[in-house]
Each structure stands twice: as structure tokens, then as C-alpha cells.
Amino acid sequence: MSRKADSFKTQTIKIDRQQLGDNQFIPAVELLRSGEVVGFPTETVYGLGGLITRPEAIGKIFEAKNRPPDNPLIVHISDFQMLDELVLELPRGAEKLCRKFWPGPLTVLFKKSPLVPEIVTAGLSTVAVRMPSHQVARKLIELAGAPVAAPSANLSGRPSPTTAEHVYHDLKGKIPLIIDGGKSELGVESTVIDLDRDPPVLLRPGGLNYEELQQLIPQLELVERGSKNDDNLPGELIERPTTPGLKYKHYSPKAYLILIEKPMARTAGYLTKIWEKYHQKEKRVGWIHTSGKIELPEEIKQDSRTSVVDLTPAGKLDSREHDSKLVARELFASLRALDNKGSEVIVVEGIGYEKEGLAVMNRLKKAASEII
Ligand code: TXA
Ligand code: MG
């Protein structure tokens, strides 16, 4: 059952992170304390929050998003004291890691204390915790006075929201309030890691790069790349659910999404062939152009049924092939924008797996209807 679309007149309040005043947070804090849910900004994507001390709020999060009940939520904290109440013990290396990367786009699994309601963790004995760096998010949690459980504030299965408008588009009428704190600067969700496994495992690549984590945890394993015993080529995806959420279809636009993964397929000639196939069928094609080395043919750029989103690196002359930070920041917003333009097919040029590329390709592979 999902929350009725007309339960609320959804309000949006703008809060400037450079000029935080406690008064601006009063409506949001009152709603949270009364067991309601609130959309709020983080540096990764927007979240839909409820206090863990109000389990009825957590039920409303699942309803509003239409989220499967076996997919646990991340608990957001504003300081280290809050962590103590949530967890029974710290895994080896956790303190050092969290002190280095919090506040920021890192989520760590801990053995949960009885204080964390079962509905938050979907019955698991672990709780995923993160301290966001967005000042509006931290201030909200601090003033509410308790940890905030929050998934991304999109309808389940859709691309995550990186602006307050995206949240409004998906959840209007279903939630009372959205705090607009500007565009999320990273654009992909947090990196989730499990330190209790030996070796420690990266469960979901995200806003904190694998390369940076590896400097502190050299043995960190990347499940998606396959373990040493697998015959898969480096970079090959093994479909193995590692965190409950990963078995569901995710991040998908309404359009049929084609991911061009093989670098060999990323030539102007090949891309034109793909475009022609759909152009001949009179389809409205959306195109996410990431490769600075390829000049898209004029016939693609000029066609009235085709919409191109240009995410190529600025300054063509010394351009690298792609700008992974830019692609990560704009990915979900681009998918949403092309959906809104009525694109029936979206073609996205994949990027390399380095840095932000790992999270970008992880999201695209899950969202894609076809991978070439
Ligand atoms: O950046 C983010 O992480 C955003 C912002 C709002 O903080 N949140 C977010 O939440 O992406 P969500 O619910 O969309 O994704 C949480 C992921 C899911 O894949 C879920 O299965 C996993 O974290 N997760 C949560 N608790 C877990 C647990 N105890 N064990 C394993 N995986 C867990
Ligand atoms: Mg999500």
C-alpha cells in the first residue's frame, strides 16, 4: 500500500546553508518530532527523513516511496555522540575511518543496539550509519535531537533526487515538507562499507571514491569486480546481492535506457548507427554525451526529436575523455530531464571505472534496459 497522493499540500522551505538560523528549522523539527517525514538535502542526494525514535514515521517513509519493506534504511547522525547510542561495538578500524571521512559520503555498517527499531534495519542485526557533510542536514538532525533514518527521497526504482524539485515531482501530496538546500554537489549516494567481514567489503560504490578508501584500507574488497577466484575479467559485473537494496531495479528513467559500456563502441560511427536505428523508428531519443574525444555528428545534434545533454569536459583542447565528477553530479538529473522531455529511448555513453566512474557505472548498469 502506498501513501495517498493527496494526503498533504506539500510545502517547500528554502534554507541557505551559508546563513543557518535555528528558527528556519522550526516547522521541519516540529513535523519530525510529531512522527512525520521531511525531505531534506544532503551532499550526495536528497533524503526522506524520519526520527528513529518515532517508528510510525519510518512506516510512512516506506509508504511514501513505495519501498519494499525488506530494504533497510541508513541512519543519519550529526555528531559522534549519536553513534554511541546506535551501536553495540565498533568494528576494527571503524573509529579511524569515520574520524577521517565523516562528515561526508561514507556509510558504515555496525552491530545495532536495541535502540534502533527493527523497521529501520528491516530486521537485520546491523545498522548502516552516516554523518552527512551538508550543513542543512546536520543542523536538522542536531535540532531534532535524535538520529534520522532516511533513504533517498525518490519513488522506489526511480533516479535519486538531487534537487528539491525532483523530490516534489516524486512525492508531492505524499509528504508535508521539503527543505530546499540547493543542488546536491556529489549527485550519487554514499559509499557503503562493511568492516566486519574479512577482508572488509565495499557494498555500494558511491560519493567517496574507492581509491581514497583504499589508502586507509588496502585490503578493501570490491564485490562487484569479482573476487580473485572468479574467472571474470576485471570490471565484469557479478550479479551477487551484497546489500538488500541491490536486488531491486534501481535508478531507472521511464525511457528505455541503453548504456554504451564497451570503449570500442564509443566511436562517432558506432554511436550514429545506434541513433539511426531508433531515429528510423521515429522514436524520441535522449542522448547523454560524456566523451570529450567524440564530436557528436551534426545530424544527431540537429534532429528535432533528439535531445542531447552535454556532459563532456569543459575546454575541448586538452580535454580528458570524460569528467567523472561532472557526470556523477549530473547523471540522475539528466535522466530525469530527458524523461520530462518525453524521450522514449535514452542512450548514455559509459565512462571509465576510475574515481567517480565506479559509482556512475554501477548506477547505470542497474538502470539500463540494454548494455552494449
Ligand atoms: O547518500 C546516501 O546514502 C543517501 C542519502 C539520503 O544519505 N541515502 C541512500 O539511501 O542512498 P537508500 O535507502 O536509497 O540506500 C541505502 C542502501 C540500500 O542499498 C540498503 O539496502 C543499504 O544501503 N543498507 C542499509 N542498511 C543496511 C544494512 N544494515 N546492511 C546492508 N545494507 C544496508
Ligand atoms: Mg535509494
Coordinates of C-alpha atoms and ligand atoms in Angstrom, one line a residue:
M1 CA 0.0 0.0 0.0
S2 CA 1.4 3.4 -0.8
R3 CA 0.6 6.7 0.9
K4 CA -2.2 8.6 -0.8
A5 CA -1.1 11.1 -3.3
D6 CA -3.4 13.8 -1.9
S7 CA -2.7 13.4 1.8
F8 CA -0.9 16.7 2.0
K9 CA -0.3 20.0 0.4
T10 CA 3.5 19.6 0.2
Q11 CA 5.3 22.8 1.3
T12 CA 8.9 23.7 0.3
I13 CA 11.1 25.9 2.6
K14 CA 14.4 27.2 1.3
I15 CA 17.3 27.2 3.7
D16 CA 20.7 28.8 2.7
R17 CA 23.5 26.7 4.1
Q18 CA 25.7 29.8 4.5
Q19 CA 23.1 31.5 6.7
L20 CA 21.7 28.9 9.0
G21 CA 19.3 30.2 11.7
D22 CA 17.6 27.8 14.1
N23 CA 14.2 29.4 13.5
Q24 CA 14.1 28.4 9.9
F25 CA 14.1 24.8 11.1
I26 CA 11.1 25.0 13.4
P27 CA 8.5 23.6 11.0
A28 CA 10.7 20.7 10.0
V29 CA 11.7 19.9 13.6
E30 CA 8.1 20.0 14.8
L31 CA 7.0 17.7 12.0
L32 CA 9.8 15.2 12.7
R33 CA 9.0 15.2 16.5
S34 CA 5.3 14.6 15.8
G35 CA 6.2 11.4 13.8
E36 CA 6.0 12.9 10.3
V37 CA 8.6 12.7 7.5
V38 CA 10.5 15.5 5.8
G39 CA 12.5 15.8 2.6
F40 CA 16.0 17.3 3.1
P41 CA 19.2 18.0 1.2
T42 CA 22.5 16.1 1.6
E43 CA 25.7 16.4 -0.3
T44 CA 25.0 13.1 -2.1
V45 CA 21.3 13.1 -2.9
Y46 CA 18.1 14.3 -1.1
G47 CA 16.8 12.2 1.7
L48 CA 13.4 11.5 3.1
G49 CA 13.8 11.5 6.9
G50 CA 12.0 10.4 10.0
L51 CA 13.2 10.2 13.6
I52 CA 14.3 6.7 14.7
T53 CA 12.6 7.4 18.0
R54 CA 9.2 7.6 16.1
P55 CA 8.8 4.2 14.4
E56 CA 5.5 5.3 12.9
A57 CA 7.5 7.9 10.9
I58 CA 9.6 5.1 9.5
G59 CA 6.5 3.3 8.3
K60 CA 5.5 6.5 6.5
I61 CA 8.8 6.6 4.7
F62 CA 8.3 3.1 3.2
E63 CA 4.7 4.0 2.2
A64 CA 5.5 7.4 0.6
K65 CA 8.3 5.8 -1.5
N66 CA 6.5 2.6 -2.1
R67 CA 9.7 0.9 -0.9
P68 CA 9.9 -2.9 -0.4
P69 CA 9.9 -3.4 3.4
D70 CA 13.0 -5.7 3.3
N71 CA 15.3 -2.9 2.2
P72 CA 16.9 -1.3 5.3
L73 CA 17.4 2.5 5.8
I74 CA 20.6 4.5 6.5
V75 CA 20.6 6.3 9.9
H76 CA 22.0 9.8 9.7
I77 CA 23.7 11.4 12.7
S78 CA 25.0 14.9 13.4
D79 CA 27.8 14.1 15.8
F80 CA 29.9 11.2 17.2
Q81 CA 27.9 11.0 20.4
M82 CA 24.8 9.9 18.5
L83 CA 26.8 6.9 17.1
D84 CA 27.4 5.6 20.6
E85 CA 23.7 5.1 21.2
L86 CA 23.1 3.3 17.9
V87 CA 25.8 0.7 18.0
L88 CA 26.9 -2.2 20.3
E89 CA 30.5 -2.2 19.3
L90 CA 32.8 -0.6 16.7
P91 CA 34.4 -3.0 14.2
R92 CA 38.2 -2.9 13.9
G93 CA 39.4 0.3 12.1
A94 CA 35.9 1.9 12.2
E95 CA 36.9 4.8 14.5
K96 CA 39.9 5.8 12.4
L97 CA 37.9 5.6 9.2
C98 CA 34.9 7.6 10.5
R99 CA 37.1 10.2 12.0
K100 CA 38.8 10.7 8.6
F101 CA 35.8 10.7 6.3
W102 CA 32.9 12.0 8.4
P103 CA 31.1 14.2 7.9
G104 CA 30.9 13.0 4.3
P105 CA 29.6 10.5 1.8
L106 CA 30.6 7.3 3.7
T107 CA 28.1 4.8 5.3
V108 CA 29.4 2.1 7.6
L109 CA 27.6 -1.0 9.0
F110 CA 27.6 -1.6 12.7
K111 CA 26.1 -4.1 15.0
K112 CA 22.9 -2.4 16.1
S113 CA 21.9 -1.5 19.6
P114 CA 18.3 -2.3 20.8
L115 CA 17.6 1.4 20.5
V116 CA 17.4 1.1 16.7
P117 CA 13.9 -0.2 15.8
E118 CA 13.7 -3.3 13.6
I119 CA 11.6 -1.5 11.0
V120 CA 14.7 0.7 10.3
T121 CA 17.1 -2.2 9.6
A122 CA 14.4 -4.5 8.0
G123 CA 15.1 -7.0 10.8
L124 CA 18.9 -7.1 10.2
S125 CA 21.3 -7.1 13.2
T126 CA 23.4 -4.4 11.6
V127 CA 22.6 -0.7 11.2
A128 CA 24.1 1.5 8.4
V129 CA 25.2 4.9 9.7
R130 CA 26.4 8.0 8.1
M131 CA 27.2 11.6 9.1
P132 CA 26.4 13.9 6.2
S133 CA 28.5 16.9 5.4
H134 CA 25.7 19.1 4.2
Q135 CA 25.2 21.8 6.9
V136 CA 21.4 21.9 6.5
A137 CA 21.2 18.1 7.0
R138 CA 23.4 18.2 10.1
K139 CA 21.6 21.1 11.6
L140 CA 18.2 19.5 11.1
I141 CA 19.4 16.3 12.9
E142 CA 21.0 18.3 15.7
L143 CA 17.9 20.4 16.3
A144 CA 15.6 17.4 16.1
G145 CA 17.7 15.8 18.8
A146 CA 17.7 12.3 17.5
P147 CA 19.2 10.2 14.6
V148 CA 17.3 10.5 11.3
A149 CA 16.6 7.4 9.2
A150 CA 16.5 8.4 5.6
P151 CA 16.6 6.7 2.2
S152 CA 16.9 8.7 -1.0
A153 CA 13.7 10.8 -1.4
N154 CA 12.6 9.4 -4.8
L155 CA 9.8 6.9 -5.6
S156 CA 11.3 3.5 -5.3
G157 CA 13.0 2.4 -8.5
R158 CA 13.4 6.0 -9.9
P159 CA 16.6 8.0 -10.2
S160 CA 17.6 9.6 -6.9
P161 CA 16.7 13.3 -6.4
T162 CA 19.5 15.9 -6.5
T163 CA 17.2 18.9 -6.1
A164 CA 14.2 19.8 -4.1
E165 CA 12.2 20.0 -7.3
H166 CA 13.0 16.3 -8.0
V167 CA 11.6 15.4 -4.6
Y168 CA 8.5 17.4 -5.2
H169 CA 8.0 15.7 -8.6
D170 CA 8.1 12.2 -7.0
L171 CA 6.4 12.8 -3.6
K172 CA 4.1 15.8 -3.9
G173 CA 0.9 15.2 -1.9
K174 CA 2.5 12.3 0.0
I175 CA 4.8 14.2 2.4
P176 CA 4.2 17.5 4.3
L177 CA 7.5 19.3 3.8
I178 CA 10.7 19.5 1.7
I179 CA 13.7 21.6 2.8
D180 CA 15.4 23.1 -0.3
G181 CA 19.1 23.5 0.4
G182 CA 20.2 23.7 -3.2
K183 CA 21.6 21.2 -5.6
S184 CA 23.4 18.1 -4.2
E185 CA 27.0 18.7 -5.1
L186 CA 28.1 15.0 -5.5
G187 CA 25.0 13.6 -7.2
V188 CA 25.4 9.9 -6.3
E189 CA 24.6 8.2 -3.0
S190 CA 27.1 7.5 -0.3
T191 CA 29.7 4.7 -0.4
V192 CA 28.5 1.8 1.9
I193 CA 31.2 -0.5 3.5
D194 CA 31.1 -3.5 5.8
L195 CA 34.2 -3.6 8.1
D196 CA 33.0 -6.7 9.9
R197 CA 33.8 -9.0 7.0
D198 CA 37.4 -10.2 6.5
P199 CA 38.6 -8.7 4.3
P200 CA 36.4 -5.6 4.6
V201 CA 33.9 -5.2 1.7
L202 CA 32.7 -2.2 -0.3
L203 CA 29.0 -3.0 -0.6
R204 CA 27.9 0.0 -2.7
P205 CA 30.3 2.3 -4.6
G206 CA 29.4 6.0 -4.1
G207 CA 30.4 9.5 -3.4
L208 CA 33.6 8.6 -1.6
N209 CA 36.0 7.0 -4.1
Y210 CA 37.3 3.5 -3.8
E211 CA 40.8 4.8 -4.4
E212 CA 40.6 7.1 -1.4
L213 CA 39.3 4.4 0.9
Q214 CA 42.0 2.0 -0.3
Q215 CA 44.7 4.3 1.1
L216 CA 43.3 3.6 4.6
I217 CA 42.1 0.0 4.0
P218 CA 44.4 -1.5 1.4
Q219 CA 42.7 -4.9 1.6
L220 CA 39.2 -3.4 0.9
E221 CA 37.4 -5.8 -1.5
L222 CA 35.2 -4.6 -4.3
V223 CA 32.5 -7.2 -4.6
E224 CA 31.2 -6.0 -8.0
R225 CA 34.6 -6.5 -9.7
G226 CA 34.6 -10.2 -8.6
S227 CA 37.0 -11.9 -6.2
K228 CA 40.4 -13.4 -7.1
N229 CA 38.8 -16.8 -7.6
D230 CA 36.4 -15.7 -10.2
D231 CA 37.3 -16.0 -13.9
N232 CA 35.6 -12.8 -14.7
L233 CA 37.6 -10.2 -16.5
P234 CA 38.5 -7.2 -14.3
G235 CA 35.5 -4.8 -14.3
E236 CA 33.0 -7.6 -15.2
L237 CA 29.8 -7.5 -13.1
I238 CA 29.0 -10.5 -11.0
E239 CA 25.3 -10.4 -10.0
R240 CA 25.5 -11.2 -6.3
P241 CA 23.3 -9.3 -3.9
T242 CA 25.5 -7.7 -1.4
T243 CA 23.2 -5.3 0.4
P244 CA 19.4 -5.9 0.4
G245 CA 18.7 -3.0 -1.8
L246 CA 20.8 -4.2 -4.6
K247 CA 18.4 -6.9 -5.8
Y248 CA 15.8 -4.4 -6.8
K249 CA 15.6 -2.5 -10.1
H250 CA 17.0 0.9 -9.4
Y251 CA 17.6 4.4 -10.7
S252 CA 15.6 3.9 -13.8
P253 CA 14.1 6.6 -16.0
K254 CA 10.8 5.9 -17.8
A255 CA 12.5 5.7 -21.1
Y256 CA 14.3 2.5 -22.4
L257 CA 17.9 3.1 -21.3
I258 CA 20.8 2.0 -23.4
L259 CA 24.2 2.0 -21.8
I260 CA 27.2 2.1 -24.1
E261 CA 29.7 0.3 -22.0
K262 CA 32.4 -1.1 -24.3
P263 CA 35.0 1.5 -25.1
M264 CA 35.1 0.0 -28.6
A265 CA 31.5 1.1 -29.2
R266 CA 32.3 4.7 -28.3
T267 CA 33.2 6.0 -31.7
A268 CA 31.2 8.5 -33.7
G269 CA 30.4 6.0 -36.4
Y270 CA 29.1 3.4 -34.0
L271 CA 27.1 5.8 -32.0
T272 CA 25.5 7.2 -35.2
K273 CA 24.4 3.6 -36.1
I274 CA 22.6 3.2 -32.8
W275 CA 20.9 6.6 -33.1
E276 CA 19.8 5.8 -36.7
K277 CA 18.1 2.6 -35.6
Y278 CA 15.8 4.5 -33.3
H279 CA 15.5 7.6 -35.5
Q280 CA 14.2 5.4 -38.3
K281 CA 11.5 4.0 -35.9
E282 CA 10.5 7.7 -35.2
K283 CA 11.5 7.4 -31.6
R284 CA 12.2 10.4 -29.5
V285 CA 15.9 9.9 -28.5
G286 CA 17.6 11.4 -25.5
W287 CA 21.4 11.4 -25.5
I288 CA 23.8 11.7 -22.6
H289 CA 27.1 12.7 -24.2
T290 CA 30.1 12.2 -21.9
S291 CA 33.1 11.6 -24.1
G292 CA 35.2 14.7 -24.8
K293 CA 37.0 12.8 -27.6
I294 CA 33.9 12.3 -29.7
E295 CA 32.3 15.2 -31.6
L296 CA 28.6 14.0 -32.0
P297 CA 27.6 14.1 -35.6
E298 CA 25.5 17.2 -36.6
E299 CA 22.6 15.0 -37.7
I300 CA 22.2 13.8 -34.1
K301 CA 22.6 17.2 -32.6
Q302 CA 20.2 19.0 -35.0
D303 CA 17.4 16.5 -35.1
S304 CA 14.2 17.9 -33.6
R305 CA 13.2 14.5 -32.0
T306 CA 16.6 14.2 -30.3
S307 CA 17.6 15.9 -27.0
V308 CA 21.3 16.0 -26.2
V309 CA 22.6 16.6 -22.7
D310 CA 26.3 17.6 -22.9
L311 CA 28.4 16.3 -20.0
T312 CA 31.7 16.4 -21.8
P313 CA 34.7 18.0 -20.1
A314 CA 35.0 21.8 -20.4
G315 CA 37.8 23.1 -22.6
K316 CA 38.0 20.7 -25.5
L317 CA 41.6 21.3 -26.4
D318 CA 43.2 19.5 -23.6
S319 CA 40.1 17.5 -22.7
R320 CA 40.4 14.2 -21.0
E321 CA 38.0 11.6 -22.3
H322 CA 35.4 12.3 -19.6
D323 CA 34.9 14.3 -16.4
S324 CA 33.7 11.7 -13.9
K325 CA 32.9 14.3 -11.2
L326 CA 30.6 16.2 -13.6
V327 CA 28.9 13.0 -14.9
A328 CA 28.3 11.8 -11.3
R329 CA 26.8 15.2 -10.3
E330 CA 24.5 15.5 -13.3
L331 CA 23.6 11.8 -14.0
F332 CA 20.3 11.4 -12.2
A333 CA 19.2 15.0 -13.1
S334 CA 19.9 14.3 -16.8
L335 CA 17.9 11.1 -16.7
R336 CA 15.0 13.0 -15.1
A337 CA 15.3 15.9 -17.6
L338 CA 15.2 13.6 -20.6
D339 CA 12.1 11.7 -19.2
N340 CA 10.4 15.1 -18.8
K341 CA 11.2 16.0 -22.4
G342 CA 9.4 12.8 -23.5
S343 CA 12.4 10.8 -24.6
E344 CA 11.3 7.2 -25.3
V345 CA 14.9 5.9 -25.6
I346 CA 17.9 7.3 -23.7
V347 CA 21.4 6.5 -24.9
V348 CA 24.2 7.2 -22.4
E349 CA 27.9 6.9 -23.2
G350 CA 29.5 5.0 -20.3
I351 CA 32.7 6.2 -18.7
G352 CA 35.8 4.5 -17.2
Y353 CA 35.7 2.9 -13.7
E354 CA 38.2 5.2 -12.1
K355 CA 37.2 7.5 -9.3
E356 CA 33.5 8.6 -9.6
G357 CA 33.3 6.4 -12.6
L358 CA 32.8 3.3 -10.4
A359 CA 29.6 4.7 -8.8
V360 CA 28.4 6.1 -12.1
M361 CA 28.7 2.8 -13.9
N362 CA 27.2 0.9 -11.0
R363 CA 24.1 3.0 -11.2
L364 CA 23.9 2.9 -15.0
K365 CA 24.2 -0.9 -15.1
K366 CA 21.3 -1.2 -12.7
A367 CA 19.2 1.3 -14.5
A368 CA 19.9 0.1 -18.1
S369 CA 17.4 -1.9 -20.2
E370 CA 20.3 -2.8 -22.6
I371 CA 24.1 -2.7 -22.3
I372 CA 26.2 -2.6 -25.4
Ligands
TXA1 O1 23.9 9.1 0.2 C1 23.1 8.3 0.7 O2 23.4 7.2 1.2 C2 21.6 8.7 0.7 C3 21.4 10.0 1.5 C4 20.0 10.4 1.7 O3 22.1 9.8 2.7 N1 20.8 7.6 1.1 C5 20.5 6.5 0.4 O4 19.7 5.6 1.0 O5 21.0 6.3 -0.7 P1 19.0 4.4 0.2 O6 18.0 3.9 1.1 O7 18.5 4.9 -1.1 O8 20.1 3.3 0.1 C6 20.6 2.7 1.2 C7 21.4 1.4 0.8 C8 20.5 0.3 0.3 O9 21.1 -0.3 -0.8 C9 20.3 -0.6 1.5 O10 20.0 -1.9 1.2 C10 21.7 -0.4 2.2 O11 22.0 0.9 2.0 N2 21.6 -0.8 3.6 C11 21.0 0.0 4.6 N3 21.1 -0.7 5.8 C12 21.9 -1.8 5.6 C13 22.3 -2.9 6.4 N4 22.1 -2.9 7.7 N5 23.0 -3.9 5.8 C14 23.3 -3.8 4.5 N6 22.9 -2.8 3.7 C15 22.2 -1.8 4.2
MG2 MG 17.8 4.9 -2.9

